[in-house]
mmCIF file with all atom_site columns, C-alpha atoms in Angstrom:
data_model
loop_
_atom_site.group_PDB
_atom_site.id
_atom_site.type_symbol
_atom_site.label_atom_id
_atom_site.label_alt_id
_atom_site.label_comp_id
_atom_site.label_asym_id
_atom_site.label_entity_id
_atom_site.label_seq_id
_atom_site.pdbx_PDB_ins_code
_atom_site.Cartn_x
_atom_site.Cartn_y
_atom_site.Cartn_z
_atom_site.occupancy
_atom_site.B_iso_or_equiv
_atom_site.pdbx_formal_charge
_atom_site.auth_seq_id
_atom_site.auth_comp_id
_atom_site.auth_asym_id
_atom_site.auth_atom_id
_atom_site.pdbx_PDB_model_num
ATOM 1   C CA . MET A 1 1   ? -13.281 6.302   -14.400 1.00 50.00 ? 1   MET A CA 1
ATOM 2   C CA . ASN A 1 2   ? -11.072 3.306   -15.079 1.00 59.00 ? 2   ASN A CA 1
ATOM 3   C CA . PRO A 1 3   ? -13.210 0.154   -14.630 1.00 56.00 ? 3   PRO A CA 1
ATOM 4   C CA . LYS A 1 4   ? -10.266 -1.549  -12.878 1.00 65.00 ? 4   LYS A CA 1
ATOM 5   C CA . ILE A 1 5   ? -10.503 0.995   -10.037 1.00 78.00 ? 5   ILE A CA 1
ATOM 6   C CA . ASP A 1 6   ? -13.229 0.059   -7.559  1.00 93.00 ? 6   ASP A CA 1
ATOM 7   C CA . HIS A 1 7   ? -14.173 2.264   -4.612  1.00 96.00 ? 7   HIS A CA 1
ATOM 8   C CA . PHE A 1 8   ? -11.719 0.437   -2.335  1.00 98.00 ? 8   PHE A CA 1
ATOM 9   C CA . MET A 1 9   ? -8.757  1.235   -4.581  1.00 98.00 ? 9   MET A CA 1
ATOM 10  C CA . GLN A 1 10  ? -10.095 4.792   -4.912  1.00 97.00 ? 10  GLN A CA 1
ATOM 11  C CA . ALA A 1 11  ? -9.943  5.022   -1.107  1.00 98.00 ? 11  ALA A CA 1
ATOM 12  C CA . ALA A 1 12  ? -6.337  3.783   -1.138  1.00 98.00 ? 12  ALA A CA 1
ATOM 13  C CA . ILE A 1 13  ? -5.465  6.365   -3.800  1.00 98.00 ? 13  ILE A CA 1
ATOM 14  C CA . ALA A 1 14  ? -7.110  9.075   -1.686  1.00 98.00 ? 14  ALA A CA 1
ATOM 15  C CA . GLU A 1 15  ? -4.910  7.985   1.231   1.00 98.00 ? 15  GLU A CA 1
ATOM 16  C CA . ALA A 1 16  ? -1.823  8.233   -1.004  1.00 98.00 ? 16  ALA A CA 1
ATOM 17  C CA . LYS A 1 17  ? -2.802  11.748  -2.055  1.00 98.00 ? 17  LYS A CA 1
ATOM 18  C CA . GLN A 1 18  ? -3.394  12.723  1.580   1.00 98.00 ? 18  GLN A CA 1
ATOM 19  C CA . GLY A 1 19  ? 0.105   11.525  2.442   1.00 97.00 ? 19  GLY A CA 1
ATOM 20  C CA . LEU A 1 20  ? 1.525   13.598  -0.400  1.00 97.00 ? 20  LEU A CA 1
ATOM 21  C CA . GLN A 1 21  ? -0.370  16.691  0.826   1.00 97.00 ? 21  GLN A CA 1
ATOM 22  C CA . GLU A 1 22  ? 1.167   16.131  4.275   1.00 97.00 ? 22  GLU A CA 1
ATOM 23  C CA . GLY A 1 23  ? 4.670   16.182  2.758   1.00 95.00 ? 23  GLY A CA 1
ATOM 24  C CA . GLY A 1 24  ? 5.073   12.420  2.771   1.00 95.00 ? 24  GLY A CA 1
ATOM 25  C CA . ILE A 1 25  ? 5.441   9.600   0.274   1.00 95.00 ? 25  ILE A CA 1
ATOM 26  C CA . PRO A 1 26  ? 2.250   9.010   -1.770  1.00 97.00 ? 26  PRO A CA 1
ATOM 27  C CA . ILE A 1 27  ? 1.413   5.408   -0.953  1.00 98.00 ? 27  ILE A CA 1
ATOM 28  C CA . GLY A 1 28  ? -1.995  4.502   0.454   1.00 98.00 ? 28  GLY A CA 1
ATOM 29  C CA . SER A 1 29  ? -3.724  1.396   1.723   1.00 98.00 ? 29  SER A CA 1
ATOM 30  C CA . VAL A 1 30  ? -7.099  0.165   2.947   1.00 98.00 ? 30  VAL A CA 1
ATOM 31  C CA . LEU A 1 31  ? -8.148  -3.061  4.645   1.00 98.00 ? 31  LEU A CA 1
ATOM 32  C CA . VAL A 1 32  ? -11.524 -4.482  3.647   1.00 98.00 ? 32  VAL A CA 1
ATOM 33  C CA . LYS A 1 33  ? -13.498 -7.031  5.648   1.00 97.00 ? 33  LYS A CA 1
ATOM 34  C CA . ASP A 1 34  ? -17.068 -8.124  4.921   1.00 95.00 ? 34  ASP A CA 1
ATOM 35  C CA . GLY A 1 35  ? -17.296 -5.578  2.117   1.00 96.00 ? 35  GLY A CA 1
ATOM 36  C CA . GLN A 1 36  ? -16.441 -2.640  4.395   1.00 97.00 ? 36  GLN A CA 1
ATOM 37  C CA . ILE A 1 37  ? -13.288 -0.608  4.891   1.00 98.00 ? 37  ILE A CA 1
ATOM 38  C CA . VAL A 1 38  ? -12.132 -1.380  8.432   1.00 98.00 ? 38  VAL A CA 1
ATOM 39  C CA . GLY A 1 39  ? -8.785  0.389   8.245   1.00 98.00 ? 39  GLY A CA 1
ATOM 40  C CA . ARG A 1 40  ? -7.059  2.967   6.117   1.00 98.00 ? 40  ARG A CA 1
ATOM 41  C CA . GLY A 1 41  ? -3.621  4.479   6.145   1.00 98.00 ? 41  GLY A CA 1
ATOM 42  C CA . HIS A 1 42  ? -0.803  6.061   4.221   1.00 98.00 ? 42  HIS A CA 1
ATOM 43  C CA . ASN A 1 43  ? 2.956   6.144   4.340   1.00 97.00 ? 43  ASN A CA 1
ATOM 44  C CA . LYS A 1 44  ? 3.918   8.393   7.275   1.00 97.00 ? 44  LYS A CA 1
ATOM 45  C CA . ARG A 1 45  ? 7.660   7.785   7.446   1.00 95.00 ? 45  ARG A CA 1
ATOM 46  C CA . VAL A 1 46  ? 8.355   11.490  6.917   1.00 95.00 ? 46  VAL A CA 1
ATOM 47  C CA . GLN A 1 47  ? 5.471   12.862  8.969   1.00 96.00 ? 47  GLN A CA 1
ATOM 48  C CA . ASP A 1 48  ? 6.090   10.609  11.994  1.00 96.00 ? 48  ASP A CA 1
ATOM 49  C CA . ASN A 1 49  ? 9.883   10.339  11.580  1.00 95.00 ? 49  ASN A CA 1
ATOM 50  C CA . ASP A 1 50  ? 9.299   6.585   11.803  1.00 95.00 ? 50  ASP A CA 1
ATOM 51  C CA . PRO A 1 51  ? 11.017  4.290   9.283   1.00 92.00 ? 51  PRO A CA 1
ATOM 52  C CA . VAL A 1 52  ? 8.388   1.540   9.590   1.00 94.00 ? 52  VAL A CA 1
ATOM 53  C CA . THR A 1 53  ? 5.206   3.569   9.175   1.00 96.00 ? 53  THR A CA 1
ATOM 54  C CA . HIS A 1 54  ? 4.547   2.305   5.677   1.00 97.00 ? 54  HIS A CA 1
ATOM 55  C CA . ALA A 1 55  ? 1.024   2.680   4.281   1.00 98.00 ? 55  ALA A CA 1
ATOM 56  C CA . GLU A 1 56  ? 0.057   -0.938  4.944   1.00 98.00 ? 56  GLU A CA 1
ATOM 57  C CA . ILE A 1 57  ? 1.396   -0.844  8.508   1.00 98.00 ? 57  ILE A CA 1
ATOM 58  C CA . ASP A 1 58  ? -0.461  2.423   9.186   1.00 98.00 ? 58  ASP A CA 1
ATOM 59  C CA . CYS A 1 59  ? -3.603  0.849   7.739   1.00 98.00 ? 59  CYS A CA 1
ATOM 60  C CA . LEU A 1 60  ? -3.321  -2.252  9.930   1.00 98.00 ? 60  LEU A CA 1
ATOM 61  C CA . ARG A 1 61  ? -2.676  -0.109  13.025  1.00 97.00 ? 61  ARG A CA 1
ATOM 62  C CA . ASN A 1 62  ? -5.730  1.995   12.246  1.00 97.00 ? 62  ASN A CA 1
ATOM 63  C CA . ALA A 1 63  ? -7.872  -1.104  11.732  1.00 97.00 ? 63  ALA A CA 1
ATOM 64  C CA . GLY A 1 64  ? -6.972  -2.269  15.220  1.00 95.00 ? 64  GLY A CA 1
ATOM 65  C CA . ARG A 1 65  ? -7.639  -5.801  16.343  1.00 94.00 ? 65  ARG A CA 1
ATOM 66  C CA . ILE A 1 66  ? -10.206 -7.295  13.987  1.00 94.00 ? 66  ILE A CA 1
ATOM 67  C CA . GLY A 1 67  ? -9.857  -10.936 15.012  1.00 91.00 ? 67  GLY A CA 1
ATOM 68  C CA . GLN A 1 68  ? -9.405  -13.162 11.994  1.00 92.00 ? 68  GLN A CA 1
ATOM 69  C CA . TYR A 1 69  ? -7.828  -11.616 8.905   1.00 95.00 ? 69  TYR A CA 1
ATOM 70  C CA . GLY A 1 70  ? -8.217  -14.567 6.528   1.00 93.00 ? 70  GLY A CA 1
ATOM 71  C CA . ASP A 1 71  ? -11.313 -13.130 4.892   1.00 95.00 ? 71  ASP A CA 1
ATOM 72  C CA . SER A 1 72  ? -9.942  -9.592  4.611   1.00 97.00 ? 72  SER A CA 1
ATOM 73  C CA . ILE A 1 73  ? -8.406  -7.944  1.553   1.00 98.00 ? 73  ILE A CA 1
ATOM 74  C CA . LEU A 1 74  ? -5.547  -5.470  1.668   1.00 98.00 ? 74  LEU A CA 1
ATOM 75  C CA . TYR A 1 75  ? -5.488  -2.816  -1.034  1.00 98.00 ? 75  TYR A CA 1
ATOM 76  C CA . SER A 1 76  ? -2.318  -0.824  -1.614  1.00 98.00 ? 76  SER A CA 1
ATOM 77  C CA . THR A 1 77  ? -1.446  1.694   -4.296  1.00 98.00 ? 77  THR A CA 1
ATOM 78  C CA . LEU A 1 78  ? 2.025   0.120   -4.601  1.00 97.00 ? 78  LEU A CA 1
ATOM 79  C CA . MET A 1 79  ? 3.106   -3.519  -4.379  1.00 98.00 ? 79  MET A CA 1
ATOM 80  C CA . PRO A 1 80  ? 3.928   -4.159  -0.702  1.00 98.00 ? 80  PRO A CA 1
ATOM 81  C CA . CYS A 1 81  ? 7.573   -4.397  0.336   1.00 96.00 ? 81  CYS A CA 1
ATOM 82  C CA . TYR A 1 82  ? 8.943   -7.262  2.433   1.00 96.00 ? 82  TYR A CA 1
ATOM 83  C CA . LEU A 1 83  ? 8.110   -5.459  5.696   1.00 96.00 ? 83  LEU A CA 1
ATOM 84  C CA . CYS A 1 84  ? 4.466   -5.093  4.734   1.00 98.00 ? 84  CYS A CA 1
ATOM 85  C CA . ALA A 1 85  ? 4.312   -8.480  3.018   1.00 98.00 ? 85  ALA A CA 1
ATOM 86  C CA . GLY A 1 86  ? 5.562   -9.991  6.264   1.00 98.00 ? 86  GLY A CA 1
ATOM 87  C CA . ALA A 1 87  ? 2.629   -8.408  8.089   1.00 98.00 ? 87  ALA A CA 1
ATOM 88  C CA . VAL A 1 88  ? 0.249   -9.775  5.432   1.00 98.00 ? 88  VAL A CA 1
ATOM 89  C CA . VAL A 1 89  ? 1.630   -13.289 5.909   1.00 98.00 ? 89  VAL A CA 1
ATOM 90  C CA . GLN A 1 90  ? 1.821   -12.970 9.720   1.00 97.00 ? 90  GLN A CA 1
ATOM 91  C CA . PHE A 1 91  ? -1.844  -11.982 10.024  1.00 97.00 ? 91  PHE A CA 1
ATOM 92  C CA . GLY A 1 92  ? -3.079  -14.469 7.441   1.00 97.00 ? 92  GLY A CA 1
ATOM 93  C CA . ILE A 1 93  ? -4.442  -11.969 4.919   1.00 98.00 ? 93  ILE A CA 1
ATOM 94  C CA . LYS A 1 94  ? -5.170  -14.078 1.858   1.00 97.00 ? 94  LYS A CA 1
ATOM 95  C CA . ARG A 1 95  ? -5.647  -11.421 -0.823  1.00 98.00 ? 95  ARG A CA 1
ATOM 96  C CA . VAL A 1 96  ? -3.666  -8.305  -1.732  1.00 98.00 ? 96  VAL A CA 1
ATOM 97  C CA . ILE A 1 97  ? -4.664  -5.948  -4.526  1.00 98.00 ? 97  ILE A CA 1
ATOM 98  C CA . ALA A 1 98  ? -1.910  -3.572  -5.620  1.00 98.00 ? 98  ALA A CA 1
ATOM 99  C CA . GLY A 1 99  ? -2.336  -0.507  -7.782  1.00 98.00 ? 99  GLY A CA 1
ATOM 100 C CA . GLU A 1 100 ? 1.008   -1.077  -9.486  1.00 97.00 ? 100 GLU A CA 1
ATOM 101 C CA . SER A 1 101 ? 4.377   -2.767  -9.269  1.00 97.00 ? 101 SER A CA 1
ATOM 102 C CA . LEU A 1 102 ? 6.332   -1.054  -12.034 1.00 95.00 ? 102 LEU A CA 1
ATOM 103 C CA . THR A 1 103 ? 7.757   1.580   -9.673  1.00 93.00 ? 103 THR A CA 1
ATOM 104 C CA . PHE A 1 104 ? 8.658   -1.037  -7.078  1.00 92.00 ? 104 PHE A CA 1
ATOM 105 C CA . ALA A 1 105 ? 8.349   -4.793  -7.587  1.00 93.00 ? 105 ALA A CA 1
ATOM 106 C CA . GLY A 1 106 ? 7.879   -5.397  -3.867  1.00 91.00 ? 106 GLY A CA 1
ATOM 107 C CA . ALA A 1 107 ? 7.464   -8.850  -2.403  1.00 96.00 ? 107 ALA A CA 1
ATOM 108 C CA . LYS A 1 108 ? 4.825   -10.400 -4.655  1.00 97.00 ? 108 LYS A CA 1
ATOM 109 C CA . ASN A 1 109 ? 6.603   -13.755 -4.948  1.00 97.00 ? 109 ASN A CA 1
ATOM 110 C CA . PHE A 1 110 ? 7.115   -13.910 -1.174  1.00 98.00 ? 110 PHE A CA 1
ATOM 111 C CA . MET A 1 111 ? 3.414   -13.385 -0.521  1.00 98.00 ? 111 MET A CA 1
ATOM 112 C CA . GLU A 1 112 ? 2.377   -15.861 -3.208  1.00 98.00 ? 112 GLU A CA 1
ATOM 113 C CA . SER A 1 113 ? 4.767   -18.460 -1.798  1.00 98.00 ? 113 SER A CA 1
ATOM 114 C CA . HIS A 1 114 ? 2.823   -18.140 1.472   1.00 98.00 ? 114 HIS A CA 1
ATOM 115 C CA . GLY A 1 115 ? -0.577  -18.678 -0.138  1.00 98.00 ? 115 GLY A CA 1
ATOM 116 C CA . VAL A 1 116 ? -1.568  -15.055 -0.679  1.00 98.00 ? 116 VAL A CA 1
ATOM 117 C CA . GLU A 1 117 ? -3.410  -14.199 -3.885  1.00 98.00 ? 117 GLU A CA 1
ATOM 118 C CA . VAL A 1 118 ? -1.755  -11.067 -5.275  1.00 98.00 ? 118 VAL A CA 1
ATOM 119 C CA . ILE A 1 119 ? -3.422  -9.006  -7.982  1.00 97.00 ? 119 ILE A CA 1
ATOM 120 C CA . ASP A 1 120 ? -1.526  -6.193  -9.711  1.00 97.00 ? 120 ASP A CA 1
ATOM 121 C CA . LEU A 1 121 ? -3.968  -3.788  -11.373 1.00 97.00 ? 121 LEU A CA 1
ATOM 122 C CA . ASP A 1 122 ? -1.164  -1.918  -13.187 1.00 97.00 ? 122 ASP A CA 1
ATOM 123 C CA . LEU A 1 123 ? -3.003  1.394   -12.807 1.00 97.00 ? 123 LEU A CA 1
ATOM 124 C CA . GLU A 1 124 ? -1.669  4.408   -14.673 1.00 97.00 ? 124 GLU A CA 1
ATOM 125 C CA . GLU A 1 125 ? -2.866  6.779   -11.930 1.00 97.00 ? 125 GLU A CA 1
ATOM 126 C CA . CYS A 1 126 ? -0.799  4.960   -9.298  1.00 97.00 ? 126 CYS A CA 1
ATOM 127 C CA . LYS A 1 127 ? 2.269   4.818   -11.552 1.00 97.00 ? 127 LYS A CA 1
ATOM 128 C CA . GLN A 1 128 ? 2.020   8.523   -12.392 1.00 97.00 ? 128 GLN A CA 1
ATOM 129 C CA . LEU A 1 129 ? 1.641   9.499   -8.732  1.00 97.00 ? 129 LEU A CA 1
ATOM 130 C CA . MET A 1 130 ? 4.886   7.709   -7.911  1.00 96.00 ? 130 MET A CA 1
ATOM 131 C CA . LYS A 1 131 ? 6.708   8.870   -11.058 1.00 96.00 ? 131 LYS A CA 1
ATOM 132 C CA . ASP A 1 132 ? 5.951   12.514  -10.259 1.00 96.00 ? 132 ASP A CA 1
ATOM 133 C CA . PHE A 1 133 ? 6.957   12.075  -6.618  1.00 95.00 ? 133 PHE A CA 1
ATOM 134 C CA . ILE A 1 134 ? 10.240  10.288  -7.387  1.00 95.00 ? 134 ILE A CA 1
ATOM 135 C CA . ALA A 1 135 ? 11.194  12.912  -9.990  1.00 95.00 ? 135 ALA A CA 1
ATOM 136 C CA . LYS A 1 136 ? 10.881  15.607  -7.302  1.00 95.00 ? 136 LYS A CA 1
ATOM 137 C CA . ASN A 1 137 ? 12.200  13.567  -4.344  1.00 93.00 ? 137 ASN A CA 1
ATOM 138 C CA . PRO A 1 138 ? 14.692  10.919  -5.527  1.00 89.00 ? 138 PRO A CA 1
ATOM 139 C CA . ARG A 1 139 ? 16.700  10.831  -2.279  1.00 88.00 ? 139 ARG A CA 1
ATOM 140 C CA . LEU A 1 140 ? 13.594  10.434  -0.134  1.00 85.00 ? 140 LEU A CA 1
ATOM 141 C CA . TRP A 1 141 ? 12.363  7.615   -2.371  1.00 85.00 ? 141 TRP A CA 1
ATOM 142 C CA . ASP A 1 142 ? 15.738  5.863   -2.239  1.00 78.00 ? 142 ASP A CA 1
ATOM 143 C CA . GLU A 1 143 ? 15.610  6.093   1.554   1.00 77.00 ? 143 GLU A CA 1
ATOM 144 C CA . ASP A 1 144 ? 12.108  4.632   1.577   1.00 70.00 ? 144 ASP A CA 1
ATOM 145 C CA . ILE A 1 145 ? 13.162  1.533   -0.355  1.00 70.00 ? 145 ILE A CA 1
ATOM 146 C CA . GLY A 1 146 ? 16.449  1.119   1.494   1.00 66.00 ? 146 GLY A CA 1
ATOM 147 C CA . ARG A 1 147 ? 18.924  2.294   -1.155  1.00 70.00 ? 147 ARG A CA 1
#
């Protein structure tokens, strides 16, 4: 196992793979608070026919109201977009760990400009998951990122 992949990122990757198995876009996310996963989710835009059910949004919904978010960490297999980065900033999440940003640069600078520590693990497994998906579903991917 890659030493850069802890069990939290493994859980996010498992969420991404679940989304892919459901016919959706393979992006997964988990929210960690006090060393425990309190929410998990995956991109369900296709499954729910909902343009804003990104992995991070699904994860936050599934976590429910947890009070203060400042000591939580959001893991995502892909660098969060502006929609999801806005939620990170809105709720005061101070740390985001992304599996990769090569496929999609996301809103790293936006989050950092609002005091969020953003770590890009540049994981080959996350990049390959997206590369394979985009090769088979280019129109769906373009829709997901607003092209």
